[in-house]
mmCIF file of C-alpha atoms and ligand atoms in Angstrom:
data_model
loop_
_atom_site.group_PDB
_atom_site.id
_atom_site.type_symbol
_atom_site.label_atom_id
_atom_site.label_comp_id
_atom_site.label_asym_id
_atom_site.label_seq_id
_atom_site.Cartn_x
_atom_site.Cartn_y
_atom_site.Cartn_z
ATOM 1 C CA UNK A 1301 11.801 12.686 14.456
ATOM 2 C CA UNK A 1302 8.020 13.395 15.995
ATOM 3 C CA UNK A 1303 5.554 11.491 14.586
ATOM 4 C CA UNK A 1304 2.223 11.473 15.119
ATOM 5 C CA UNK A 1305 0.608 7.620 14.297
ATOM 6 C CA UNK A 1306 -2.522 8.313 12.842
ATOM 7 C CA UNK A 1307 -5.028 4.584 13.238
ATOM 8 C CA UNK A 1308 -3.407 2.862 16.314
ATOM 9 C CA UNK A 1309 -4.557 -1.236 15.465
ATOM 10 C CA UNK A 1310 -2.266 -4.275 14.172
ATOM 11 C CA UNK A 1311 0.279 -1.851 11.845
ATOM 12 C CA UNK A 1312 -0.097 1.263 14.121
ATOM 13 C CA UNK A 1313 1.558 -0.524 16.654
ATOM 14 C CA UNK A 1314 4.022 -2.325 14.538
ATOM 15 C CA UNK A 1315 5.082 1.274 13.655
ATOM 16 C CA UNK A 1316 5.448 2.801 16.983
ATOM 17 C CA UNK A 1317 7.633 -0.542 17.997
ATOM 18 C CA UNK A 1318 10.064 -0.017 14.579
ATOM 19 C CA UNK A 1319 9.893 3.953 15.220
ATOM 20 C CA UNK A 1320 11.022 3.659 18.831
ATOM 21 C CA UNK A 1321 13.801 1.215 17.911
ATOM 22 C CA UNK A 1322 15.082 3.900 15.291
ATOM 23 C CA UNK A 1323 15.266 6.728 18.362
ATOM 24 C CA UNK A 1324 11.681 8.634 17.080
ATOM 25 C CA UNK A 1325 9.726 10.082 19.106
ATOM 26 C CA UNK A 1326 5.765 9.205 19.217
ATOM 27 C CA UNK A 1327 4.055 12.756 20.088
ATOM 28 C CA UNK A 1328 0.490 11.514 19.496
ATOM 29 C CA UNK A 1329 -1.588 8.488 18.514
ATOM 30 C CA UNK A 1330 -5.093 8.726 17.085
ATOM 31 C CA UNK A 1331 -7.576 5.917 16.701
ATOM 32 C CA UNK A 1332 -11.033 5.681 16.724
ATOM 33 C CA UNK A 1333 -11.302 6.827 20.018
ATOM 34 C CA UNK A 1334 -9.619 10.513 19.601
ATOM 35 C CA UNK A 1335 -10.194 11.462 15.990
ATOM 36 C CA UNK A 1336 -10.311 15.045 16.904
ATOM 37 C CA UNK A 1337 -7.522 15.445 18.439
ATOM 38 C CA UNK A 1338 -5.238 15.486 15.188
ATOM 39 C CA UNK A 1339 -7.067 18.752 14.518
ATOM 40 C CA UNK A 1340 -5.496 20.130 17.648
ATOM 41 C CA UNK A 1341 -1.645 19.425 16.784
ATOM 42 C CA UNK A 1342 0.204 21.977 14.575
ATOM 43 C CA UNK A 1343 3.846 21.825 12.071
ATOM 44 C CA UNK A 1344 5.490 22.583 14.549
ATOM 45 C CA UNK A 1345 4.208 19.630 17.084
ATOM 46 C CA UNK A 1346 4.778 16.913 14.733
ATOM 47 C CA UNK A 1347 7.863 15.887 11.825
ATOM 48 C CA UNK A 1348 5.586 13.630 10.101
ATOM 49 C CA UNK A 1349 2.680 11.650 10.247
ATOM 50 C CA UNK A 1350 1.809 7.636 9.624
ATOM 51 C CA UNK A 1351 -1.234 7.321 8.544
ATOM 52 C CA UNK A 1352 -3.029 3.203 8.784
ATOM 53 C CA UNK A 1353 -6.062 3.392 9.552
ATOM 54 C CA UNK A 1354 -9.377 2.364 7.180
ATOM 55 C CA UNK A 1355 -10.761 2.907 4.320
ATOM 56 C CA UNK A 1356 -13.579 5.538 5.631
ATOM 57 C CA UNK A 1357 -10.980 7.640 7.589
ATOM 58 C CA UNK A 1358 -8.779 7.542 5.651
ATOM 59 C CA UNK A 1359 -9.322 10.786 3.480
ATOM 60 C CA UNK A 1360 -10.321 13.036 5.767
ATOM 61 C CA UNK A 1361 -7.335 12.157 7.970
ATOM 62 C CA UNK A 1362 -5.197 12.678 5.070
ATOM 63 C CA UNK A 1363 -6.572 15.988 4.137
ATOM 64 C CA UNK A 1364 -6.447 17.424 7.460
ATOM 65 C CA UNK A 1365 -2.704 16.854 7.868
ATOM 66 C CA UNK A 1366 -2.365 18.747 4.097
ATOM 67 C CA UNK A 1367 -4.196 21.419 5.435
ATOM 68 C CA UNK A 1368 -1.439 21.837 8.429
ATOM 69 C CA UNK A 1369 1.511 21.541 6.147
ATOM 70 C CA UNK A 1370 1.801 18.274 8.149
ATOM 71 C CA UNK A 1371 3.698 15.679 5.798
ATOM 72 C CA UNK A 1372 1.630 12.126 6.021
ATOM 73 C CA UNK A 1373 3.229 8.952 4.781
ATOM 74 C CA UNK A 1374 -0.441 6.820 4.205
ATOM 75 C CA UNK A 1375 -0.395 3.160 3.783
ATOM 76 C CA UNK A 1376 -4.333 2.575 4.062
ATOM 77 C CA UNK A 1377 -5.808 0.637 1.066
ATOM 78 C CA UNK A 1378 -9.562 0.495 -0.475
ATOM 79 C CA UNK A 1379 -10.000 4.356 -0.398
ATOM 80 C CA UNK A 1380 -7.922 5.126 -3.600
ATOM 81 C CA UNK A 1381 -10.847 6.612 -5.694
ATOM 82 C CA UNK A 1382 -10.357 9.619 -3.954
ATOM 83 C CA UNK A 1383 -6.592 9.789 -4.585
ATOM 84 C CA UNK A 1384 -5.878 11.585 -7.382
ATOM 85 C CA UNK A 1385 -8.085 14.167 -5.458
ATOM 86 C CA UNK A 1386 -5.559 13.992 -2.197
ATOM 87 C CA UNK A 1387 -2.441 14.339 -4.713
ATOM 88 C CA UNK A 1388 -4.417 17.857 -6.262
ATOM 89 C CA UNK A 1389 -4.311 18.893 -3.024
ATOM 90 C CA UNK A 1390 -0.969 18.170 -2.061
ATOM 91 C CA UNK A 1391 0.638 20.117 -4.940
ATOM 92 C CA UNK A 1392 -1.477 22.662 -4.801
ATOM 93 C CA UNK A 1393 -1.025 23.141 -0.417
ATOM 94 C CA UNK A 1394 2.978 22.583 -1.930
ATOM 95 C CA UNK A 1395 2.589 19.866 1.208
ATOM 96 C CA UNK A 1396 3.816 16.170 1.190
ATOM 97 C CA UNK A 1397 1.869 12.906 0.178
ATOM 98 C CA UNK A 1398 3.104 9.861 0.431
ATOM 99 C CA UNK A 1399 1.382 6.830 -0.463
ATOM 100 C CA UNK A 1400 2.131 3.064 -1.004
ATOM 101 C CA UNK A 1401 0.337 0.409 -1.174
ATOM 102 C CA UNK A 1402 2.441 -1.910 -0.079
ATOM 103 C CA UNK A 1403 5.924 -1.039 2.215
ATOM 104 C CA UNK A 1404 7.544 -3.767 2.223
ATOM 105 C CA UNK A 1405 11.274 -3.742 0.587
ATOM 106 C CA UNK A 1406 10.826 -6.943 -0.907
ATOM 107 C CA UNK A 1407 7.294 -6.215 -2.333
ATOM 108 C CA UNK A 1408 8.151 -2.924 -4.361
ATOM 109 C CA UNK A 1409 11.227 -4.898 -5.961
ATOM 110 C CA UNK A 1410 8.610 -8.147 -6.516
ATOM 111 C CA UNK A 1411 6.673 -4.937 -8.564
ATOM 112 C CA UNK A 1412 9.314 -4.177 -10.328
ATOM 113 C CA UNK A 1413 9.953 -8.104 -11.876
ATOM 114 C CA UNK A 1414 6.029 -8.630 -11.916
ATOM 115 C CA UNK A 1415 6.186 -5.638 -14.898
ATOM 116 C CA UNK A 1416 9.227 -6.928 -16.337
ATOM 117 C CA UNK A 1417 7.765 -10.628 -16.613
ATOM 118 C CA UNK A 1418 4.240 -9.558 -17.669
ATOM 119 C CA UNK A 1419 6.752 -7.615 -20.612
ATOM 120 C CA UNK A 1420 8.423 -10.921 -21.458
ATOM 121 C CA UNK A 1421 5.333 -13.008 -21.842
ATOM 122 C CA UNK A 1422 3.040 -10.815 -23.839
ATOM 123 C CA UNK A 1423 3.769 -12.083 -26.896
ATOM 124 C CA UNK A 1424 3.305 -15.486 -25.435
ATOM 125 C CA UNK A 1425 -0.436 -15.308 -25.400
ATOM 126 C CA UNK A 1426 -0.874 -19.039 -24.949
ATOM 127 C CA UNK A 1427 0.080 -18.215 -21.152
ATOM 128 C CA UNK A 1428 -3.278 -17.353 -19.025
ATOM 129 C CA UNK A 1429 -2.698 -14.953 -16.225
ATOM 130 C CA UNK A 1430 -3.527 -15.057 -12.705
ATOM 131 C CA UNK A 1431 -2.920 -13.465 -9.567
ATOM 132 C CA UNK A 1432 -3.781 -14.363 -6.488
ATOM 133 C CA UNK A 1433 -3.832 -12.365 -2.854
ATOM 134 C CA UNK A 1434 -4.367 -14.601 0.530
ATOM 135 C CA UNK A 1435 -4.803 -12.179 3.852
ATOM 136 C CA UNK A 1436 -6.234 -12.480 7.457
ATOM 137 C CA UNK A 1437 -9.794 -12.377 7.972
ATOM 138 C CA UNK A 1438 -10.134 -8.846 9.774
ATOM 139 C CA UNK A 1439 -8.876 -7.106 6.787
ATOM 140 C CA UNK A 1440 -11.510 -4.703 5.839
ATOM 141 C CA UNK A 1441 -11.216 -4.184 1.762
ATOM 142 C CA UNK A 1442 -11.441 -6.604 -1.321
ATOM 143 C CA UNK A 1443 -9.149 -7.253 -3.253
ATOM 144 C CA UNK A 1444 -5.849 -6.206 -1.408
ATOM 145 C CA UNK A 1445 -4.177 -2.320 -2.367
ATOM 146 C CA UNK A 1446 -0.763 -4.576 -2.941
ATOM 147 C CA UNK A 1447 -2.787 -6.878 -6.045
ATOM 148 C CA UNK A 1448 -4.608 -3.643 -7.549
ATOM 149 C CA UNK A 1449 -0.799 -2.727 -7.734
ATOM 150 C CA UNK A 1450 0.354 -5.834 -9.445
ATOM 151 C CA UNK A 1451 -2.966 -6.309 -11.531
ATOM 152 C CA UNK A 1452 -1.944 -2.235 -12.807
ATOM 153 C CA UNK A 1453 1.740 -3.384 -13.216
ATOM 154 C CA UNK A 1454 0.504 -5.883 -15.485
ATOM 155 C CA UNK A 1455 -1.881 -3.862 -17.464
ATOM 156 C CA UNK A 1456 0.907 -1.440 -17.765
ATOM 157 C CA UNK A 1457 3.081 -3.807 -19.687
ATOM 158 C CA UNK A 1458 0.400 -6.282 -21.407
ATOM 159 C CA UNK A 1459 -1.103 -4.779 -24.123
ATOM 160 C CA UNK A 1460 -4.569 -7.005 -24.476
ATOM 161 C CA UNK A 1461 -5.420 -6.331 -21.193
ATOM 162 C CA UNK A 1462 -6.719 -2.811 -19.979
ATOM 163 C CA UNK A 1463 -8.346 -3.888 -16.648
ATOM 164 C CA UNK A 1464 -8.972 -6.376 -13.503
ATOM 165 C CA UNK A 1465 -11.450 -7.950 -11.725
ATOM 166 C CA UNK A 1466 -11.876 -9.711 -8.670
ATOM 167 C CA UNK A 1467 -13.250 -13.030 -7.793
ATOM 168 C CA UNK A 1468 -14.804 -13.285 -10.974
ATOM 169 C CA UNK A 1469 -13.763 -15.336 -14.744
ATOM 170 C CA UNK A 1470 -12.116 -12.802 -17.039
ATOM 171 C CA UNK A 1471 -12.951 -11.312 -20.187
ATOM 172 C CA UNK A 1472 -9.796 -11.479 -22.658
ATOM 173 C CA UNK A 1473 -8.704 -8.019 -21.567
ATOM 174 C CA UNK A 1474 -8.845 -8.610 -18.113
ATOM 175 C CA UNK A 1475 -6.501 -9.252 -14.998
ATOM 176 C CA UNK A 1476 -7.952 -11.935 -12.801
ATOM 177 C CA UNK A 1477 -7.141 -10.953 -9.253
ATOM 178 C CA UNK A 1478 -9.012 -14.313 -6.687
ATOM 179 C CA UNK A 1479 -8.767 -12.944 -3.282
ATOM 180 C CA UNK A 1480 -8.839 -15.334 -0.380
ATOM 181 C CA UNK A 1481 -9.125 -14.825 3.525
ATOM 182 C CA UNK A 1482 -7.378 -17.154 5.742
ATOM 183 C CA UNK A 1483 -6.691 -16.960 9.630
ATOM 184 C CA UNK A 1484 -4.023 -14.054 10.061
ATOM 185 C CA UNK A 1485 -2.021 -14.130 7.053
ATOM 186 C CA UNK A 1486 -0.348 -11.184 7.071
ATOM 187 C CA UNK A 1487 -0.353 -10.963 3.276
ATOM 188 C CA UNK A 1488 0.879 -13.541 -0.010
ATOM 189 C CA UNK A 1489 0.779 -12.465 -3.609
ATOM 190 C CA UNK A 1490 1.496 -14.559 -6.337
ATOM 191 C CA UNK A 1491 1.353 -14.219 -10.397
ATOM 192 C CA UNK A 1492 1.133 -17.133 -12.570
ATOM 193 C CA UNK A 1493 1.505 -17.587 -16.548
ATOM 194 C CA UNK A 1494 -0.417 -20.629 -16.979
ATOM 195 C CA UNK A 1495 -0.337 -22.778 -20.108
ATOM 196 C CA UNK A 1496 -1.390 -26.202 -21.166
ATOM 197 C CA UNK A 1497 2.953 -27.494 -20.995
ATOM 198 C CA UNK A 1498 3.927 -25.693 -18.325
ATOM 199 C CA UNK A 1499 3.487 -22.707 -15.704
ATOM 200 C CA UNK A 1500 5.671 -19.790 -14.354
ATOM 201 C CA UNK A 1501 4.705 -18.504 -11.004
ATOM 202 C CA UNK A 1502 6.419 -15.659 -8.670
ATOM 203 C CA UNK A 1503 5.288 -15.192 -5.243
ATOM 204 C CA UNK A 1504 5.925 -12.732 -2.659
ATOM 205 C CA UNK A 1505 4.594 -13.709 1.205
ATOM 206 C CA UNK A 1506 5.199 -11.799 4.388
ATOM 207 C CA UNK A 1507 6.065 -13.785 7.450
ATOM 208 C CA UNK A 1508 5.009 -10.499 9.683
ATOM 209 C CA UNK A 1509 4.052 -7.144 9.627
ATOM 210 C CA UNK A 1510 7.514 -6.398 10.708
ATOM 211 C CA UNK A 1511 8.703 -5.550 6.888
ATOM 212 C CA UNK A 1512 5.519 -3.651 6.743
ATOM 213 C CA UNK A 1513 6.112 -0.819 9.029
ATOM 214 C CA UNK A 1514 10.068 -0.678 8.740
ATOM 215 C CA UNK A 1515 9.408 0.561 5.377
ATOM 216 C CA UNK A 1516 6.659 3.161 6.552
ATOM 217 C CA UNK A 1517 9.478 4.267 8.934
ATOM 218 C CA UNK A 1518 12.075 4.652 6.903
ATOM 219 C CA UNK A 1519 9.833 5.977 4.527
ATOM 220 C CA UNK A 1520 8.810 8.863 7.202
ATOM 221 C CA UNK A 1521 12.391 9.453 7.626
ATOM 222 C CA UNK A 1522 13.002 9.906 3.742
ATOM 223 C CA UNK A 1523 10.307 12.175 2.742
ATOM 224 C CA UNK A 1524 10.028 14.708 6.013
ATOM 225 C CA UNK A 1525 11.904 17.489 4.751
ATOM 226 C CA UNK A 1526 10.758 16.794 0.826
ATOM 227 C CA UNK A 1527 7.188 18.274 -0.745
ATOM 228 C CA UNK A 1528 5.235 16.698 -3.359
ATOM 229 C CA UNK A 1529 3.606 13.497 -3.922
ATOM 230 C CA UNK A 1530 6.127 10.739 -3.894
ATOM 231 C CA UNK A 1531 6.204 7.004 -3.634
ATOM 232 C CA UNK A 1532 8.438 4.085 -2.764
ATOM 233 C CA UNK A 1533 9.774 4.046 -6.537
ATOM 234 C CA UNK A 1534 11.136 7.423 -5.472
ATOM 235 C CA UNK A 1535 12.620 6.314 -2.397
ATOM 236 C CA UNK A 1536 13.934 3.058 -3.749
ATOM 237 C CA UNK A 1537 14.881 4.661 -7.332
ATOM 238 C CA UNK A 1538 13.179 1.964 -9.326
ATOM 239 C CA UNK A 1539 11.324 4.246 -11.530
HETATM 240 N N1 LIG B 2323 0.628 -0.167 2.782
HETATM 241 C C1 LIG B 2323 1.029 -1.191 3.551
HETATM 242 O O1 LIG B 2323 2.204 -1.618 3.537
HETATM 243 C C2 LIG B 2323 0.046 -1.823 4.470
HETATM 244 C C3 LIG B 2323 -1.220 -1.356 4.520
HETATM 245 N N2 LIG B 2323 -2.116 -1.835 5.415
HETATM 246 C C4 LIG B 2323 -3.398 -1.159 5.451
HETATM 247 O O2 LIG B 2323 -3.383 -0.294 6.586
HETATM 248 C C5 LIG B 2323 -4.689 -0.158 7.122
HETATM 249 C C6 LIG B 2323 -4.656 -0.504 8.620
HETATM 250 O O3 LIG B 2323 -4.307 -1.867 8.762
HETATM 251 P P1 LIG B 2323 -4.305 -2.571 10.211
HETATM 252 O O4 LIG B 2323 -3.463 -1.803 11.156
HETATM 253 O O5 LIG B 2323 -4.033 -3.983 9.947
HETATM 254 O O6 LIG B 2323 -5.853 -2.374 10.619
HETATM 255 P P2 LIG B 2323 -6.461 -2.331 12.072
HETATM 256 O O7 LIG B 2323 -7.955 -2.462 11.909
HETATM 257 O O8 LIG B 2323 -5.754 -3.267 12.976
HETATM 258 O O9 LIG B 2323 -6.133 -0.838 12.575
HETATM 259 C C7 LIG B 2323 -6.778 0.315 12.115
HETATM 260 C C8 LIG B 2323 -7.044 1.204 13.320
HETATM 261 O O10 LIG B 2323 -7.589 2.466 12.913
HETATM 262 C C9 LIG B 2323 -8.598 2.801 13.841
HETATM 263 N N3 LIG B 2323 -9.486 3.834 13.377
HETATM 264 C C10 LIG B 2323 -10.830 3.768 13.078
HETATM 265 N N4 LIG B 2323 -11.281 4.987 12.740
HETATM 266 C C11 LIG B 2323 -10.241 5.835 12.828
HETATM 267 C C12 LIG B 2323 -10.086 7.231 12.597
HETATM 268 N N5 LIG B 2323 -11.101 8.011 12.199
HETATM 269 N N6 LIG B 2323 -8.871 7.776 12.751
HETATM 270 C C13 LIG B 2323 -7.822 7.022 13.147
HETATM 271 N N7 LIG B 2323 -7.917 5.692 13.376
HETATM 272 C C14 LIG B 2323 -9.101 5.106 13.227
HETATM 273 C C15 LIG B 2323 -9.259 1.458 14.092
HETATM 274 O O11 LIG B 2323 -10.119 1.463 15.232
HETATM 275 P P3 LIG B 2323 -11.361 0.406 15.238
HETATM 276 O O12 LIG B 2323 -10.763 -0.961 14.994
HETATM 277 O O13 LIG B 2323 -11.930 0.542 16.610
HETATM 278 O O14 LIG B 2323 -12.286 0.830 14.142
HETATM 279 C C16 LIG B 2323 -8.039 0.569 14.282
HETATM 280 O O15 LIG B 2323 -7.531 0.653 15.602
HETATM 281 C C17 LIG B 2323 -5.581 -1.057 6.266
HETATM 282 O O16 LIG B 2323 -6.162 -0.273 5.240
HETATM 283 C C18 LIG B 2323 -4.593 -2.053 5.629
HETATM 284 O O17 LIG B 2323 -5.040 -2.558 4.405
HETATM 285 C C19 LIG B 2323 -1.793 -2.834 6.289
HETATM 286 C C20 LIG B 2323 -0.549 -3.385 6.264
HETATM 287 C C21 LIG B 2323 0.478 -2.922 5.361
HETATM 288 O O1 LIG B 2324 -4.552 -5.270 5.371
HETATM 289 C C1 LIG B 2324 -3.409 -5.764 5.391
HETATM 290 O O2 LIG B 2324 -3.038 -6.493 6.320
HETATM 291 C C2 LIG B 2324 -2.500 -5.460 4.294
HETATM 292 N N1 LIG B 2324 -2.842 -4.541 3.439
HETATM 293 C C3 LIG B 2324 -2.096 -4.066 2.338
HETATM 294 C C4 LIG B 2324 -2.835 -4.320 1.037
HETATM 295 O O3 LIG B 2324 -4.070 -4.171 0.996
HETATM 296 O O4 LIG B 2324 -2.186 -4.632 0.041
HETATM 297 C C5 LIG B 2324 -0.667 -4.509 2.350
HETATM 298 C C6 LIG B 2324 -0.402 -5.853 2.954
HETATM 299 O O5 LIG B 2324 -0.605 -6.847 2.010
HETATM 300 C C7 LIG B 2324 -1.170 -6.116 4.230
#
């Protein structure tokens, strides 16, 4: 497979490591350095392209790959506002979006019990919730794409609570989400049900990037010849 790595820092590199390992090819890498050369490559240049790069870029890298017919599997965080915009576009370019907030195997299934528990305890309202996300301190955006998916995965279950905040007390209908950054963490989410007897807690914590960009890989690998906008409950058939 050609793919074309699209931000070239801590996961870009992780990726081309993984994506060598699996016999893909890298055709071209972009970073800050050579944003304008993804304008010159072409369908025909590239299979797919990985998309980590930041917040600010991260759109209008993203749109110019739809505009090719390029498919882009995007794992950048704090630019999701413009989303639903990106997945408009998508359908109506019949191109390929793929987005996740978090790659990691173990993550999407820890997504998947974090919506089943916050199901079991919402009658249980003498439970307080928290989450919690610790990551290194060059990560750019606050709180972490990976707890705006948990706090949602909550919401989507609980029915007294309809939103989240960060770093702040919450109101009675809303997710706390207490963001910390430590060293180089590569990223640890937890959700607790706290009560004045006793607490539950689930935690996921990544010793590496490593799980990271194996699952943007194989991700890559899964959606190049599909179109539409698809996700890792898709891919991993939790939906
Ligand atoms: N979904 C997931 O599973 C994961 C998502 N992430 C997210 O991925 C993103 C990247 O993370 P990480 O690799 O750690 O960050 P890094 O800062 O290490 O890498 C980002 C790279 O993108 C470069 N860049 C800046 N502008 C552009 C541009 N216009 N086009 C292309 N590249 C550009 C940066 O250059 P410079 O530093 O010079 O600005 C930097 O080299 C973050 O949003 C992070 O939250 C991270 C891990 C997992
Ligand atoms: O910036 C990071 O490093 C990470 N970002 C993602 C996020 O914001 O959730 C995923 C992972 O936790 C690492």
């Amino acid at each position: 497979m050609k793919i074309v790595l699209i931000g070239y820092g801590k996961m870009g590199k992780e990726i081309e490591r993984i994506a060598l390992s699996r016999g893909h090819q890298i055709v071209a890498k972009i970073d800050i350095d050579n944003p304008n050369e993804l304008l010159g490559l072409s369908k025909q240049d590239v299979d797919v392209a990985i998309e980590f790069s930041n917040p600010q870029s991260a759109y209008s890298n993203i749109l110019i790959c739809l505009e090719k017919q390029i498919p882009v599997v995007c794992g950048t965080t704090g630019w999701l506002e413009k989303k639903s915009e990106v997945e408009a576009l998508a359908q109506k370019n019949d191109a390929t979006f793929f987005y996740a907030s978090n790659y990691s195997i173990g993550v999407n299934l820890f997504f998947a019990l974090n919506k089943h528990l916050a199901k079991l305890m919402a009658p249980h309202t003498q439970y307080d919730i928290y989450t919690n996300e610790i990551h290194h301190t060059e990560k750019k955006d606050s709180p972490s794409g990976t707890a705006i998916t948990i706090a949602e995965g909550i919401i989507s279950a609980y029915p007294s609570k309809d939103t989240w905040v960060n770093n702040e007390i919450p109101q009675s209908n809303e997710v706390a989400i207490w963001s910390q950054r430590e060293s180089t963490k590569p990223g640890t989410h937890t959700v607790k049900y706290i009560s004045k007897v006793d607490q539950i807690e689930i935690t996921h914590e990544a010793f590496s990037r490593e799980g990271f960009a194996l699952g943007a890989v194989i991700a890559a690998e899964w959606v190049k010849d599909k179109k539409g906008v698809l996700g890792m409950e898709d891919m991993l058939k939790l939906a």
